[in-house]
Short mmCIF file of C-alpha atoms and ligand atoms in Angstrom, two decimals:
data_model
loop_
_atom_site.label_atom_id
_atom_site.label_comp_id
_atom_site.label_asym_id
_atom_site.label_seq_id
_atom_site.Cartn_x
_atom_site.Cartn_y
_atom_site.Cartn_z
CA UNK A 1 1.52 67.95 -58.57
CA UNK A 2 1.18 65.55 -55.81
CA UNK A 3 1.69 65.46 -51.71
CA UNK A 4 4.86 64.76 -49.34
CA UNK A 5 3.24 61.61 -47.36
CA UNK A 6 4.25 60.29 -44.27
CA UNK A 7 3.25 56.76 -42.43
CA UNK A 8 3.85 56.59 -39.30
CA UNK A 9 3.45 52.70 -37.78
CA UNK A 10 4.45 51.28 -41.09
CA UNK A 11 5.36 48.19 -39.51
CA UNK A 12 2.15 47.58 -38.08
CA UNK A 13 -1.20 45.95 -39.20
CA UNK A 14 -2.72 49.19 -40.43
CA UNK A 15 0.54 50.85 -41.49
CA UNK A 16 1.30 48.11 -44.05
CA UNK A 17 -2.27 48.18 -45.39
CA UNK A 18 -2.56 51.77 -45.66
CA UNK A 19 0.95 51.90 -47.87
CA UNK A 20 -1.21 48.99 -49.78
CA UNK A 21 -4.38 51.30 -50.26
CA UNK A 22 -1.98 54.53 -50.94
CA UNK A 23 -0.71 52.47 -53.61
CA UNK A 24 -3.96 50.56 -54.76
CA UNK A 25 -6.01 53.71 -55.16
CA UNK A 26 -3.45 55.69 -56.58
CA UNK A 27 -3.04 58.45 -54.06
CA UNK A 28 -0.85 60.93 -55.83
CA UNK A 29 2.43 60.87 -53.34
CA UNK A 30 5.33 62.63 -54.79
CA UNK A 31 7.72 61.65 -51.26
CA UNK A 32 6.60 58.48 -49.07
CA UNK A 33 8.49 58.11 -46.03
CA UNK A 34 7.37 55.35 -43.41
CA UNK A 35 8.35 55.32 -39.30
CA UNK A 36 8.69 53.15 -37.30
CA UNK A 37 10.13 52.73 -33.90
CA UNK A 38 13.82 52.62 -33.53
CA UNK A 39 13.97 49.10 -33.13
CA UNK A 40 12.38 48.75 -36.57
CA UNK A 41 14.91 50.96 -37.67
CA UNK A 42 15.33 49.91 -41.52
CA UNK A 43 12.97 47.08 -41.44
CA UNK A 44 12.20 46.90 -45.54
CA UNK A 45 7.93 47.69 -46.06
CA UNK A 46 6.43 47.07 -49.35
CA UNK A 47 4.85 50.11 -51.17
CA UNK A 48 3.53 48.68 -54.72
CA UNK A 49 6.53 47.86 -56.41
CA UNK A 50 9.03 49.71 -54.45
CA UNK A 51 10.62 48.72 -51.01
CA UNK A 52 10.90 51.32 -48.68
CA UNK A 53 13.45 51.65 -44.92
CA UNK A 54 11.37 52.66 -42.09
CA UNK A 55 13.15 55.51 -40.40
CA UNK A 56 12.63 56.40 -36.62
CA UNK A 57 9.69 58.00 -35.95
CA UNK A 58 11.28 59.87 -32.77
CA UNK A 59 13.97 61.49 -34.65
CA UNK A 60 11.78 62.37 -37.72
CA UNK A 61 10.88 65.80 -38.90
CA UNK A 62 8.02 66.61 -40.19
CA UNK A 63 8.54 70.28 -41.65
CA UNK A 64 7.57 70.48 -45.28
CA UNK A 65 5.13 67.21 -45.23
CA UNK A 66 1.89 67.36 -46.31
CA UNK A 67 -0.36 64.35 -44.79
CA UNK A 68 0.88 62.15 -42.05
CA UNK A 69 -1.53 58.88 -41.61
CA UNK A 70 -0.35 57.79 -37.83
CA UNK A 71 -1.32 53.77 -36.64
CA UNK A 72 0.88 53.80 -34.00
CA UNK A 73 -1.37 53.65 -31.14
CA UNK A 74 -2.33 56.29 -28.72
CA UNK A 75 0.88 56.35 -26.19
CA UNK A 76 3.24 57.66 -29.28
CA UNK A 77 0.61 59.58 -30.92
CA UNK A 78 0.52 61.68 -28.01
CA UNK A 79 3.96 61.82 -27.92
CA UNK A 80 4.59 62.40 -31.56
CA UNK A 81 1.74 64.13 -33.58
CA UNK A 82 1.05 67.29 -31.67
CA UNK A 83 4.66 68.34 -33.06
CA UNK A 84 4.14 66.61 -36.87
CA UNK A 85 0.28 69.20 -36.43
CA UNK A 86 2.70 72.19 -35.29
CA UNK A 87 5.32 71.76 -37.84
CA UNK A 88 2.07 72.26 -40.54
CA UNK A 89 1.21 68.69 -41.60
CA UNK A 90 -1.80 67.33 -41.75
CA UNK A 91 -2.08 64.27 -38.93
CA UNK A 92 -4.97 62.12 -40.04
CA UNK A 93 -4.48 59.60 -36.63
CA UNK A 94 -5.49 55.95 -36.18
CA UNK A 95 -5.36 55.82 -32.16
CA UNK A 96 -8.23 56.72 -29.74
CA UNK A 97 -6.34 59.63 -28.68
CA UNK A 98 -8.49 62.38 -30.49
CA UNK A 99 -11.63 61.09 -31.44
CA UNK A 100 -13.80 62.99 -28.62
CA UNK A 101 -11.84 65.95 -28.82
CA UNK A 102 -14.62 68.32 -29.71
CA UNK A 103 -11.53 70.47 -31.69
CA UNK A 104 -10.44 67.39 -33.77
CA UNK A 105 -12.93 65.72 -36.63
CA UNK A 106 -13.96 62.02 -36.52
CA UNK A 107 -14.53 61.48 -40.07
CA UNK A 108 -15.92 58.24 -42.25
CA UNK A 109 -16.14 59.97 -45.25
CA UNK A 110 -19.05 58.15 -46.62
CA UNK A 111 -21.15 59.29 -43.56
CA UNK A 112 -19.43 63.43 -42.60
CA UNK A 113 -17.29 64.20 -44.81
CA UNK A 114 -18.10 67.73 -45.13
CA UNK A 115 -16.86 67.86 -41.15
CA UNK A 116 -13.14 67.94 -42.79
CA UNK A 117 -13.43 71.54 -42.66
CA UNK A 118 -12.91 71.17 -38.90
CA UNK A 119 -9.75 70.19 -39.27
CA UNK A 120 -7.47 73.71 -38.88
CA UNK A 121 -8.22 74.05 -34.95
CA UNK A 122 -5.24 71.42 -35.09
CA UNK A 123 -4.16 70.44 -37.51
CA UNK A 124 -5.69 66.92 -36.77
CA UNK A 125 -8.13 64.56 -38.40
CA UNK A 126 -9.30 61.36 -36.39
CA UNK A 127 -10.63 57.93 -37.69
CA UNK A 128 -12.93 56.06 -35.84
CA UNK A 129 -12.76 52.78 -34.08
CA UNK A 130 -12.72 49.56 -36.48
CA UNK A 131 -16.01 48.81 -35.07
CA UNK A 132 -17.94 51.71 -35.33
CA UNK A 133 -16.53 52.74 -39.11
CA UNK A 134 -18.29 50.03 -40.34
CA UNK A 135 -21.25 50.18 -38.71
CA UNK A 136 -22.11 53.91 -39.39
CA UNK A 137 -21.50 53.29 -43.06
CA UNK A 138 -24.40 50.90 -42.73
CA UNK A 139 -26.96 53.38 -40.29
CA UNK A 140 -26.04 56.97 -42.23
CA UNK A 141 -28.24 55.99 -45.29
CA UNK A 142 -30.89 54.30 -43.11
CA UNK A 143 -30.80 56.77 -40.68
CA UNK A 144 -31.37 59.36 -43.17
CA UNK A 145 -34.55 57.66 -44.87
CA UNK A 146 -36.24 57.13 -41.36
CA UNK A 147 -34.76 58.54 -38.50
CA UNK A 148 -32.54 55.96 -35.95
CA UNK A 149 -34.30 56.24 -32.19
CA UNK A 150 -31.52 53.05 -30.80
CA UNK A 151 -29.60 50.76 -31.80
CA UNK A 152 -28.64 47.36 -30.18
CA UNK A 153 -25.41 45.74 -31.65
CA UNK A 154 -23.34 42.85 -31.27
CA UNK A 155 -20.02 42.66 -32.69
CA UNK A 156 -17.74 39.52 -33.82
CA UNK A 157 -14.08 41.00 -33.80
CA UNK A 158 -11.22 39.68 -35.35
CA UNK A 159 -7.93 39.12 -33.24
CA UNK A 160 -6.14 41.48 -36.25
CA UNK A 161 -8.18 44.31 -34.48
CA UNK A 162 -5.33 43.46 -31.56
CA UNK A 163 -2.64 44.54 -33.89
CA UNK A 164 -0.13 42.27 -34.84
CA UNK A 165 0.46 40.56 -31.72
CA UNK A 166 -3.09 39.41 -31.61
CA UNK A 167 -3.27 37.55 -34.85
CA UNK A 168 0.11 36.10 -33.53
CA UNK A 169 -1.37 34.99 -30.55
CA UNK A 170 -4.31 33.66 -32.46
CA UNK A 171 -1.93 31.47 -34.50
CA UNK A 172 0.72 30.53 -32.47
CA UNK A 173 -1.80 29.37 -29.71
CA UNK A 174 -4.14 27.46 -32.65
CA UNK A 175 -0.60 25.56 -33.11
CA UNK A 176 -0.31 24.74 -29.41
CA UNK A 177 -3.51 23.15 -28.84
CA UNK A 178 -2.58 20.30 -30.83
CA UNK A 179 0.98 20.38 -29.70
CA UNK A 180 0.30 20.49 -25.44
CA UNK A 181 4.18 20.44 -24.91
CA UNK A 182 4.08 23.74 -26.16
CA UNK A 183 1.80 25.82 -23.85
CA UNK A 184 1.06 29.23 -25.21
CA UNK A 185 -0.48 30.74 -22.47
CA UNK A 186 -3.11 34.46 -23.22
CA UNK A 187 -0.74 37.69 -23.19
CA UNK A 188 -2.52 40.06 -25.62
CA UNK A 189 -6.10 38.59 -25.29
CA UNK A 190 -7.36 37.97 -20.59
CA UNK A 191 -8.52 34.56 -22.10
CA UNK A 192 -7.72 31.66 -24.53
CA UNK A 193 -8.76 33.31 -28.04
CA UNK A 194 -8.02 29.70 -29.97
CA UNK A 195 -11.34 27.87 -30.37
CA UNK A 196 -12.92 30.55 -27.81
CA UNK A 197 -14.83 33.66 -28.02
CA UNK A 198 -14.14 36.48 -25.36
CA UNK A 199 -16.68 38.91 -24.50
CA UNK A 200 -14.59 41.84 -23.47
CA UNK A 201 -12.19 44.29 -25.23
CA UNK A 202 -10.36 47.21 -24.28
CA UNK A 203 -10.47 48.40 -20.43
CA UNK A 204 -13.67 48.29 -18.34
CA UNK A 205 -16.08 51.07 -17.05
CA UNK A 206 -17.39 52.47 -14.15
CA UNK A 207 -20.84 50.95 -15.13
CA UNK A 208 -19.69 47.44 -16.31
CA UNK A 209 -19.25 48.20 -20.03
CA UNK A 210 -16.16 48.41 -21.72
CA UNK A 211 -14.13 50.99 -23.47
CA UNK A 212 -14.59 49.19 -26.67
CA UNK A 213 -18.38 49.20 -26.22
CA UNK A 214 -18.52 52.99 -25.29
CA UNK A 215 -16.38 54.01 -28.41
CA UNK A 216 -18.92 52.53 -30.77
CA UNK A 217 -21.90 54.51 -28.77
CA UNK A 218 -19.85 58.07 -28.62
CA UNK A 219 -18.13 58.13 -31.97
CA UNK A 220 -21.61 57.17 -33.72
CA UNK A 221 -23.28 60.14 -31.92
CA UNK A 222 -20.37 62.61 -33.14
CA UNK A 223 -19.80 61.19 -36.43
CA UNK A 224 -24.15 60.80 -37.31
CA UNK A 225 -26.51 62.41 -34.63
CA UNK A 226 -26.19 62.43 -30.55
CA UNK A 227 -29.71 61.93 -30.51
CA UNK A 228 -28.79 57.89 -31.58
CA UNK A 229 -29.10 55.34 -28.53
CA UNK A 230 -26.62 52.94 -28.98
CA UNK A 231 -25.94 49.58 -26.75
CA UNK A 232 -23.38 47.72 -27.75
CA UNK A 233 -21.61 44.15 -26.60
CA UNK A 234 -18.25 43.67 -28.10
CA UNK A 235 -16.68 39.96 -28.50
CA UNK A 236 -13.05 39.00 -29.79
CA UNK A 237 -13.66 35.50 -31.98
CA UNK A 238 -10.89 33.28 -33.14
CA UNK A 239 -11.02 34.74 -36.82
CA UNK A 240 -7.79 36.71 -38.12
CA UNK A 241 -9.57 39.61 -40.64
CA UNK A 242 -12.71 40.62 -40.41
CA UNK A 243 -15.35 42.14 -37.98
CA UNK A 244 -19.04 40.96 -38.15
CA UNK A 245 -22.04 42.76 -36.05
CA UNK A 246 -25.57 42.09 -35.54
CA UNK A 247 -27.56 45.14 -35.66
CA UNK A 248 -30.57 45.73 -34.42
CA UNK A 249 -32.08 49.06 -35.68
CA UNK A 250 -35.48 51.06 -34.43
CA UNK A 251 -36.51 53.90 -36.29
CA UNK A 252 -39.26 56.51 -35.93
CA UNK A 253 -40.54 56.20 -39.32
CA UNK A 254 -41.85 52.97 -40.78
CA UNK A 255 -38.96 51.39 -42.99
CA UNK A 256 -39.55 48.14 -44.90
CA UNK A 257 -36.67 45.38 -45.53
CA UNK A 258 -37.12 45.88 -49.14
CA UNK A 259 -36.88 49.32 -49.15
CA UNK A 260 -34.22 49.09 -46.86
CA UNK A 261 -32.41 47.04 -48.83
CA UNK A 262 -32.70 49.20 -51.87
CA UNK A 263 -31.03 52.11 -49.01
CA UNK A 264 -28.54 50.31 -48.97
CA UNK A 265 -27.80 48.98 -52.24
CA UNK A 266 -27.53 52.48 -52.99
CA UNK A 267 -25.69 53.95 -50.29
CA UNK A 268 -21.41 54.80 -51.43
CA UNK A 269 -19.31 52.11 -49.65
CA UNK A 270 -21.98 49.17 -49.73
CA UNK A 271 -22.29 46.24 -51.13
CA UNK A 272 -25.36 44.01 -49.94
CA UNK A 273 -25.70 40.17 -50.59
CA UNK A 274 -28.85 39.31 -49.12
CA UNK A 275 -30.11 36.27 -50.42
CA UNK A 276 -32.39 33.66 -48.46
CA UNK A 277 -30.75 30.97 -49.06
CA UNK A 278 -27.62 28.45 -48.08
CA UNK A 279 -24.61 31.17 -48.14
CA UNK A 280 -26.29 34.12 -49.28
CA UNK A 281 -24.87 35.85 -47.10
CA UNK A 282 -21.22 37.58 -46.42
CA UNK A 283 -18.44 36.19 -43.70
CA UNK A 284 -15.50 37.85 -42.30
CA UNK A 285 -13.24 35.68 -45.22
CA UNK A 286 -14.94 36.95 -47.93
CA UNK A 287 -14.45 40.45 -46.93
CA UNK A 288 -10.68 40.41 -46.62
CA UNK A 289 -8.68 42.56 -48.95
CA UNK A 290 -12.36 44.76 -50.05
CA UNK A 291 -12.90 47.76 -49.73
CA UNK A 292 -16.67 47.25 -49.24
CA UNK A 293 -19.03 46.86 -46.31
CA UNK A 294 -20.95 43.70 -46.46
CA UNK A 295 -24.81 43.96 -45.47
CA UNK A 296 -26.43 40.59 -45.56
CA UNK A 297 -29.42 39.41 -43.38
CA UNK A 298 -31.50 42.63 -43.67
CA UNK A 299 -35.08 41.63 -42.24
CA UNK A 300 -38.13 43.14 -39.96
CA UNK A 301 -37.88 42.99 -36.45
CA UNK A 302 -41.59 42.26 -35.34
CA UNK A 303 -40.72 42.81 -31.50
CA UNK A 304 -41.09 46.53 -31.87
CA UNK A 305 -43.26 49.16 -34.10
CA UNK A 306 -40.30 50.02 -36.86
CA UNK A 307 -37.62 47.71 -36.47
CA UNK A 308 -34.30 46.12 -38.40
CA UNK A 309 -32.27 43.16 -38.32
CA UNK A 310 -29.03 43.12 -40.08
CA UNK A 311 -25.34 41.61 -40.73
CA UNK A 312 -22.60 43.91 -41.53
CA UNK A 313 -19.44 42.34 -42.19
CA UNK A 314 -16.40 44.46 -43.48
CA UNK A 315 -12.36 44.13 -43.72
CA UNK A 316 -11.07 46.35 -39.83
CA UNK A 317 -8.06 46.40 -41.29
CA UNK A 318 -9.17 48.49 -44.54
CA UNK A 319 -12.63 50.62 -43.88
CA UNK A 320 -11.57 50.12 -40.31
CA UNK A 321 -8.56 51.64 -40.41
CA UNK A 322 -6.68 51.87 -43.19
CA UNK A 323 -8.58 52.58 -46.06
CA UNK A 324 -10.62 55.28 -43.50
CA UNK A 325 -7.93 56.54 -43.36
CA UNK A 326 -6.66 56.73 -46.58
CA UNK A 327 -9.94 58.26 -48.11
CA UNK A 328 -9.60 60.99 -45.78
CA UNK A 329 -6.53 61.64 -47.01
CA UNK A 330 -8.01 62.11 -50.31
CA UNK A 331 -10.92 64.42 -49.01
CA UNK A 332 -7.80 66.49 -47.48
CA UNK A 333 -6.40 66.56 -51.30
CA UNK A 334 -9.46 67.48 -52.80
CA UNK A 335 -10.58 69.90 -49.98
CA UNK A 336 -8.08 71.55 -48.66
CA UNK A 337 -4.46 71.18 -50.26
CA UNK A 338 -5.71 70.87 -53.93
CA UNK A 339 -2.32 70.02 -55.19
CA UNK A 340 -3.20 66.72 -56.86
N1 NAP B 401 -5.96 46.67 -36.30
C1 NAP B 401 -7.18 47.21 -36.21
O1 NAP B 401 -8.21 47.01 -36.87
C2 NAP B 401 -7.57 48.75 -36.13
C3 NAP B 401 -8.44 49.68 -36.29
C4 NAP B 401 -8.63 50.75 -36.19
C5 NAP B 401 -7.77 51.40 -35.45
N2 NAP B 401 -6.60 51.03 -34.88
C6 NAP B 401 -5.47 51.51 -34.33
O2 NAP B 401 -4.07 52.07 -34.96
C7 NAP B 401 -3.24 51.80 -34.16
C8 NAP B 401 -2.33 50.63 -34.96
O3 NAP B 401 -2.94 49.35 -34.64
P1 NAP B 401 -2.04 48.18 -35.52
O4 NAP B 401 -3.32 47.50 -34.91
O5 NAP B 401 -1.62 48.41 -36.71
O6 NAP B 401 -1.14 47.96 -34.15
P2 NAP B 401 0.36 46.99 -34.40
O7 NAP B 401 0.17 45.41 -35.85
O8 NAP B 401 0.68 46.27 -33.24
O9 NAP B 401 1.38 47.99 -35.07
C9 NAP B 401 1.96 49.13 -34.21
C10 NAP B 401 3.07 50.11 -35.30
O10 NAP B 401 3.10 51.09 -34.25
C11 NAP B 401 4.33 51.58 -34.37
N3 NAP B 401 5.03 52.19 -32.93
C12 NAP B 401 4.05 51.37 -31.59
N4 NAP B 401 4.72 52.38 -30.75
C13 NAP B 401 5.71 53.17 -31.42
C14 NAP B 401 6.65 54.59 -31.08
N5 NAP B 401 6.58 54.47 -29.40
N6 NAP B 401 7.05 54.91 -31.54
C15 NAP B 401 7.28 54.64 -33.05
N7 NAP B 401 6.67 53.66 -33.35
C16 NAP B 401 6.01 52.74 -33.10
C17 NAP B 401 5.05 49.74 -34.12
O11 NAP B 401 6.14 50.06 -34.36
P3 NAP B 401 7.30 48.59 -34.22
O12 NAP B 401 6.99 47.50 -35.34
O13 NAP B 401 8.69 49.44 -34.66
O14 NAP B 401 7.32 48.07 -32.61
C18 NAP B 401 4.28 49.36 -35.21
O15 NAP B 401 4.53 49.80 -36.61
C19 NAP B 401 -3.65 51.64 -33.06
O16 NAP B 401 -4.04 53.10 -32.52
C20 NAP B 401 -4.80 50.98 -32.91
O17 NAP B 401 -5.54 51.24 -32.47
C21 NAP B 401 -6.12 49.58 -35.10
#
């Protein structure tokens, strides 16, 4: 016996990837329905060997459905998720709407799976921001061993993190650079993204940080430990899929780089590829379509007492969104609904 599952946002980057992952991981689905906006009514999406036609989220009745995976952005989530949750369907949401709500667990299953028990207050579970998800997978096992005091992270985030519009803009603008009569000015991004990098993701906050940077701080504290200090610089780069992060970590206790590498090798969800030679590290193009968070360039930071540097790469549409959401659905199945 399996689950009745809804994927809302099935025509988007994350929604399509959720369908791939439900199929790849053989999630026990009894019945699956795919939703998007009215303009996409009847659009075909793939689920394994099957092709499904999208229905309109606006008129869908969630009564009798077990799990709804939402990837429709905060505004549409605000409009539709409460009714789904009220109808008894457990909502697993990819937007930022519920992440900071104390009544909603924010979960990365490798890190804080037990938090799933808190789902019942709103019948909603939140998925973290893509840049946070991969970072906390790397930080948690190191925190358990040597207690992290402070993290300094710089991100190199791919355009697919800005939805299909972001990926289209990089593609069209790159082509237009070679064809000056076909000018493609920035629309999704604030400046040219082709052959450029942009130190600005999401809106500016009062203190000069951006919302994306703020999310990494707030979400790391909620998922791992409120005592961890995080400072972030989030940068959009002309890469289609795969976020990279240069992470500097300061610990309470000494942690040798070799031991750190061993801890990371043993940790769930992590693949360490760290050879000190040409190409002995992972880059975004190599992580696409993979489940793992890849760690490379682990090395001591000799400028502080207990410091390490590392390089962290993951598929933002997978661990950063769709995979994490499906892993949460697996947790819900195993620990709450117990049908499969
Ligand atoms: N991309 C990432 O790396 C990433 C990572 C973590 C979290 N997220 C979050 O996941 C969500 C989806 O992101 P995405 O990258 O998949 O965006 P996307 O490619 O732009 O897709 C958006 C999806 O939402 C649907 N949608 C939007 N407004 C709707 C409405 N009013 N009613 C019904 N359906 C609506 C769209 O349907 P139509 O095609 O019909 O418009 C489409 O299926 C966002 O909240 C995003 O912040 C994304």
